[in-house]
Every structure is written in C-alpha cells, then in structure tokens.
Amino acid sequence: MNVSALRSPVVVFFALVTVSSARADIDHLVPLDESGIWNPNVYRGLQLAFNVGQIGLALYEGGETRLGNTAWRGLDSEIIAGVSTEVFKATFRRTRPRDNPNPNNWFTCSSNCSFTSGEAAEAAALVTPYMLEYGSDQPALYLLAIWPLYVGIARIKAQAHWQTDVIGGWAVGGLAGWYAHERDQPLVLQLMPHGIFVGLKKSF
C-alpha cells in the first residue's frame, strides 16, 4: 500500500481532530468488561445477522424498488467504510489500549492497529443509508443510531479502541453511508448488466 498517496486533506483532518481530542483527555483506558451484552460474540453475531439480512433484502427486492435500492446502497456503504478504516489503520498505526495504555502512541503499530474502529464504522455504515432515506418519513428510524453507539461502547469496554478511534469510526461510517445514499446509482449495481438487478421476488 502506498502510504504517501493516502495523505489527503481528509486524512490530515482526522489526525488533527483525534490528536487534539486525545490531548483533551477524551481518550482514557476503561476497565475491561466483556460480560453480558458487551461480549464481542453478541454484537458480532448481531452484525453478521444484519449483514446477511441486508444482502437477502437486496437480492429479494432488487435495485428497482426504494427498499431494495437502499439495501444495495447499504452494501456500498459498508464496503466503503471497511476499505477506509483499513487505510486509516495502515496510515496512523495507533496502538490499541490493551497493548499500550498511552493514547498518544501513534505510528508504532505494525499490525492489528487501532485508529479507526472498523466495527464502529461498519455499524454506522449499515444504518446511515436507511436513516437518510426513510428518516423524514418515519422519524423513529433515527433510533437505529443506537446500534453504532452500542458497538462503539462495547469496543471501548473491550479495550480494543480508544474513544477517539470509535468517534473516528462513526464519522467514517456515517460519511460512507451519506456518500452511498447520495450517489445516482449504487456502486455494486454498476457491475450488473445495464446497472440493475431484478429482485428475486419477481421470479415468484
């Protein structure tokens, strides 16, 4: 990976925000807690179920209905967020709290790095397209924001991420969801003939 090519204004912005937040004592080590709902198997299992459900919904509805199109955009959003967080991890190489209690330990991690939180980003990327598409019609759907909030807190309690890692993950996931929602056509559907996918429900 060419790290020099990643030094864009966006990367610099995230770096400045995160370092400034760390110096303001936002980042601090919390007691390890992976019990009950904070068990990683719980939120990872739910995220997997949500992802499988979204893929099923996209395939069933196709790209021609509002719901199906939103599901395809949700897939785009998660892919974009996943790639983006890997870029940030490779660029900033911040050490995880469980490996070093100093939140200012940047550019030292060789693998499995901390900034930004991929799981927090994935959770935010999952729900953002649906909130943007349907929130004005059904304001209760904004409660979907509870999901990335829960995942982010769980990652902090697992000592896998600093607080600003999670905030950065939410930002990446939210921006990925916004970008996917605002595009004229879902990226994944562009791989299909004529840029569409007819839903499986039309086969029945």
GROMACS .gro file of C-alpha atoms in nm:
model
  204
    1MET     CA    1   0.000   0.000   0.000
    2ASN     CA    2   0.137   0.342  -0.096
    3VAL     CA    3   0.107   0.537   0.227
    4SER     CA    4   0.224   0.864   0.073
    5ALA     CA    5  -0.076   0.859  -0.160
    6LEU     CA    6  -0.309   0.849   0.140
    7ARG     CA    7  -0.206   1.183   0.287
    8SER     CA    8  -0.511   1.374   0.172
    9PRO     CA    9  -0.678   1.667   0.350
   10VAL     CA   10  -0.933   1.424   0.493
   11VAL     CA   11  -0.659   1.211   0.648
   12VAL     CA   12  -0.490   1.519   0.794
   13PHE     CA   13  -0.824   1.641   0.932
   14PHE     CA   14  -0.892   1.313   1.112
   15ALA     CA   15  -0.539   1.313   1.251
   16LEU     CA   16  -0.570   1.666   1.390
   17VAL     CA   17  -0.912   1.602   1.542
   18THR     CA   18  -0.804   1.278   1.704
   19VAL     CA   19  -0.473   1.403   1.842
   20SER     CA   20  -0.643   1.716   1.976
   21SER     CA   21  -0.911   1.503   2.141
   22ALA     CA   22  -0.651   1.278   2.299
   23ARG     CA   23  -0.469   1.578   2.445
   24ALA     CA   24  -0.803   1.696   2.588
   25ASP     CA   25  -0.816   1.370   2.788
   26ILE     CA   26  -1.106   1.229   2.591
   27ASP     CA   27  -0.902   0.913   2.549
   28HIS     CA   28  -0.858   0.708   2.864
   29LEU     CA   29  -0.836   0.341   2.950
   30VAL     CA   30  -1.155   0.190   3.092
   31PRO     CA   31  -1.183  -0.132   3.296
   32LEU     CA   32  -1.205  -0.441   3.079
   33ASP     CA   33  -1.565  -0.563   3.052
   34GLU     CA   34  -1.665  -0.830   2.801
   35SER     CA   35  -1.952  -0.973   3.003
   36GLY     CA   36  -2.320  -0.990   2.910
   37ILE     CA   37  -2.418  -0.762   2.624
   38TRP     CA   38  -2.059  -0.638   2.598
   39ASN     CA   39  -1.936  -0.980   2.491
   40PRO     CA   40  -1.786  -0.940   2.140
   41ASN     CA   41  -1.969  -1.253   2.026
   42VAL     CA   42  -2.300  -1.079   2.096
   43TYR     CA   43  -2.254  -0.769   1.880
   44ARG     CA   44  -2.056  -0.953   1.616
   45GLY     CA   45  -2.329  -1.213   1.586
   46LEU     CA   46  -2.593  -0.943   1.554
   47GLN     CA   47  -2.388  -0.752   1.296
   48LEU     CA   48  -2.347  -1.070   1.094
   49ALA     CA   49  -2.722  -1.130   1.110
   50PHE     CA   50  -2.790  -0.772   0.996
   51ASN     CA   51  -2.545  -0.811   0.707
   52VAL     CA   52  -2.699  -1.139   0.595
   53GLY     CA   53  -3.044  -0.982   0.620
   54GLN     CA   54  -2.936  -0.681   0.416
   55ILE     CA   55  -2.787  -0.900   0.143
   56GLY     CA   56  -3.104  -1.109   0.137
   57LEU     CA   57  -3.318  -0.796   0.118
   58ALA     CA   58  -3.110  -0.653  -0.167
   59LEU     CA   59  -3.133  -0.977  -0.364
   60TYR     CA   60  -3.504  -1.021  -0.298
   61GLU     CA   61  -3.613  -0.665  -0.369
   62GLY     CA   62  -3.365  -0.592  -0.646
   63GLY     CA   63  -3.247  -0.246  -0.738
   64GLU     CA   64  -3.572  -0.111  -0.879
   65THR     CA   65  -3.768  -0.066  -0.556
   66ARG     CA   66  -3.696   0.201  -0.299
   67LEU     CA   67  -3.623  -0.052  -0.025
   68GLY     CA   68  -3.409  -0.271  -0.246
   69ASN     CA   69  -3.212   0.023  -0.378
   70THR     CA   70  -3.147   0.138  -0.021
   71ALA     CA   71  -3.025  -0.210   0.070
   72TRP     CA   72  -2.778  -0.204  -0.220
   73ARG     CA   73  -2.659   0.136  -0.101
   74GLY     CA   74  -2.618  -0.013   0.246
   75LEU     CA   75  -2.384  -0.273   0.098
   76ASP     CA   76  -2.190   0.002  -0.080
   77SER     CA   77  -2.166   0.194   0.245
   78GLU     CA   78  -2.020  -0.096   0.440
   79ILE     CA   79  -1.768  -0.176   0.169
   80ILE     CA   80  -1.652   0.187   0.152
   81ALA     CA   81  -1.629   0.211   0.531
   82GLY     CA   82  -1.437  -0.116   0.555
   83VAL     CA   83  -1.179  -0.011   0.298
   84SER     CA   84  -1.148   0.337   0.451
   85THR     CA   85  -1.082   0.211   0.803
   86GLU     CA   86  -0.811  -0.023   0.676
   87VAL     CA   87  -0.647   0.276   0.505
   88PHE     CA   88  -0.657   0.477   0.829
   89LYS     CA   89  -0.516   0.186   1.031
   90ALA     CA   90  -0.227   0.141   0.788
   91THR     CA   91  -0.161   0.515   0.783
   92PHE     CA   92  -0.177   0.609   1.151
   93ARG     CA   93  -0.070   0.277   1.310
   94ARG     CA   94  -0.205   0.361   1.654
   95THR     CA   95  -0.157   0.101   1.927
   96ARG     CA   96  -0.465  -0.049   2.090
   97PRO     CA   97  -0.537   0.029   2.459
   98ARG     CA   98  -0.492  -0.333   2.563
   99ASP     CA   99  -0.141  -0.328   2.415
  100ASN     CA  100  -0.027   0.012   2.540
  101PRO     CA  101  -0.207   0.238   2.794
  102ASN     CA  102  -0.072   0.555   2.627
  103PRO     CA  103  -0.332   0.702   2.387
  104ASN     CA  104  -0.065   0.910   2.213
  105ASN     CA  105   0.124   0.607   2.083
  106TRP     CA  106   0.093   0.670   1.707
  107PHE     CA  107   0.289   0.535   1.408
  108THR     CA  108   0.425   0.238   1.603
  109CYS     CA  109   0.175  -0.043   1.550
  110SER     CA  110   0.282  -0.297   1.289
  111SER     CA  111  -0.048  -0.486   1.257
  112ASN     CA  112  -0.398  -0.503   1.411
  113CYS     CA  113  -0.392  -0.128   1.473
  114SER     CA  114  -0.649   0.087   1.648
  115PHE     CA  115  -0.745   0.404   1.457
  116THR     CA  116  -1.016   0.399   1.332
  117SER     CA  117  -1.257   0.141   1.472
  118GLY     CA  118  -1.366  -0.082   1.184
  119GLU     CA  119  -1.658  -0.232   1.372
  120ALA     CA  120  -1.792   0.107   1.482
  121ALA     CA  121  -1.759   0.226   1.123
  122GLU     CA  122  -1.935  -0.083   0.990
  123ALA     CA  123  -2.223  -0.038   1.233
  124ALA     CA  124  -2.264   0.330   1.138
  125ALA     CA  125  -2.234   0.249   0.768
  126LEU     CA  126  -2.505  -0.014   0.799
  127VAL     CA  127  -2.775   0.213   0.943
  128THR     CA  128  -2.695   0.551   0.782
  129PRO     CA  129  -2.847   0.489   0.434
  130TYR     CA  130  -3.176   0.376   0.591
  131MET     CA  131  -3.193   0.675   0.825
  132LEU     CA  132  -3.122   0.915   0.538
  133GLU     CA  133  -3.373   0.751   0.306
  134TYR     CA  134  -3.662   0.691   0.548
  135GLY     CA  135  -3.593   0.914   0.849
  136SER     CA  136  -3.800   1.206   0.726
  137ASP     CA  137  -4.097   0.973   0.670
  138GLN     CA  138  -4.050   0.766   0.985
  139PRO     CA  139  -3.852   0.965   1.246
  140ALA     CA  140  -3.847   0.662   1.476
  141LEU     CA  141  -3.590   0.511   1.241
  142TYR     CA  142  -3.334   0.756   1.374
  143LEU     CA  143  -3.325   0.523   1.673
  144LEU     CA  144  -3.113   0.299   1.452
  145ALA     CA  145  -2.826   0.520   1.567
  146ILE     CA  146  -2.836   0.321   1.890
  147TRP     CA  147  -2.668   0.034   1.707
  148PRO     CA  148  -2.334   0.205   1.627
  149LEU     CA  149  -2.345   0.369   1.971
  150TYR     CA  150  -2.371   0.027   2.136
  151VAL     CA  151  -2.098  -0.127   1.920
  152GLY     CA  152  -1.864   0.165   1.984
  153ILE     CA  153  -1.910   0.145   2.362
  154ALA     CA  154  -1.853  -0.229   2.350
  155ARG     CA  155  -1.527  -0.184   2.160
  156ILE     CA  156  -1.405   0.065   2.422
  157LYS     CA  157  -1.502  -0.170   2.706
  158ALA     CA  158  -1.310  -0.449   2.534
  159GLN     CA  159  -1.002  -0.222   2.545
  160ALA     CA  160  -0.978  -0.269   2.169
  161HIS     CA  161  -1.014   0.101   2.086
  162TRP     CA  162  -0.969   0.444   2.233
  163GLN     CA  163  -1.266   0.677   2.248
  164THR     CA  164  -1.143   0.880   1.950
  165ASP     CA  165  -1.094   0.559   1.750
  166VAL     CA  166  -1.465   0.496   1.791
  167ILE     CA  167  -1.562   0.856   1.715
  168GLY     CA  168  -1.349   0.835   1.402
  169GLY     CA  169  -1.518   0.507   1.309
  170TRP     CA  170  -1.861   0.662   1.346
  171ALA     CA  171  -1.751   0.951   1.125
  172VAL     CA  172  -1.612   0.719   0.858
  173GLY     CA  173  -1.925   0.502   0.861
  174GLY     CA  174  -2.158   0.800   0.856
  175LEU     CA  175  -1.974   0.965   0.568
  176ALA     CA  176  -1.966   0.636   0.377
  177GLY     CA  177  -2.341   0.600   0.427
  178TRP     CA  178  -2.403   0.958   0.316
  179TYR     CA  179  -2.190   0.912   0.005
  180ALA     CA  180  -2.361   0.584  -0.084
  181HIS     CA  181  -2.703   0.742  -0.033
  182GLU     CA  182  -2.627   1.049  -0.245
  183ARG     CA  183  -2.491   0.864  -0.547
  184ASP     CA  184  -2.708   0.841  -0.858
  185GLN     CA  185  -2.667   0.464  -0.860
  186PRO     CA  186  -2.534   0.206  -0.613
  187LEU     CA  187  -2.176   0.108  -0.687
  188VAL     CA  188  -2.243  -0.266  -0.661
  189LEU     CA  189  -2.527  -0.244  -0.911
  190GLN     CA  190  -2.295  -0.086  -1.167
  191LEU     CA  191  -2.138  -0.429  -1.204
  192MET     CA  192  -2.472  -0.569  -1.320
  193PRO     CA  193  -2.587  -0.565  -1.685
  194HIS     CA  194  -2.747  -0.227  -1.757
  195GLY     CA  195  -2.678  -0.131  -1.394
  196ILE     CA  196  -2.983  -0.308  -1.250
  197PHE     CA  197  -3.061  -0.624  -1.059
  198VAL     CA  198  -3.413  -0.760  -1.086
  199GLY     CA  199  -3.527  -0.884  -0.746
  200LEU     CA  200  -3.584  -1.250  -0.680
  201LYS     CA  201  -3.941  -1.170  -0.576
  202LYS     CA  202  -4.024  -1.112  -0.944
  203SER     CA  203  -3.941  -1.475  -1.010
  204PHE     CA  204  -4.228  -1.591  -0.793
   0.00000   0.00000   0.00000
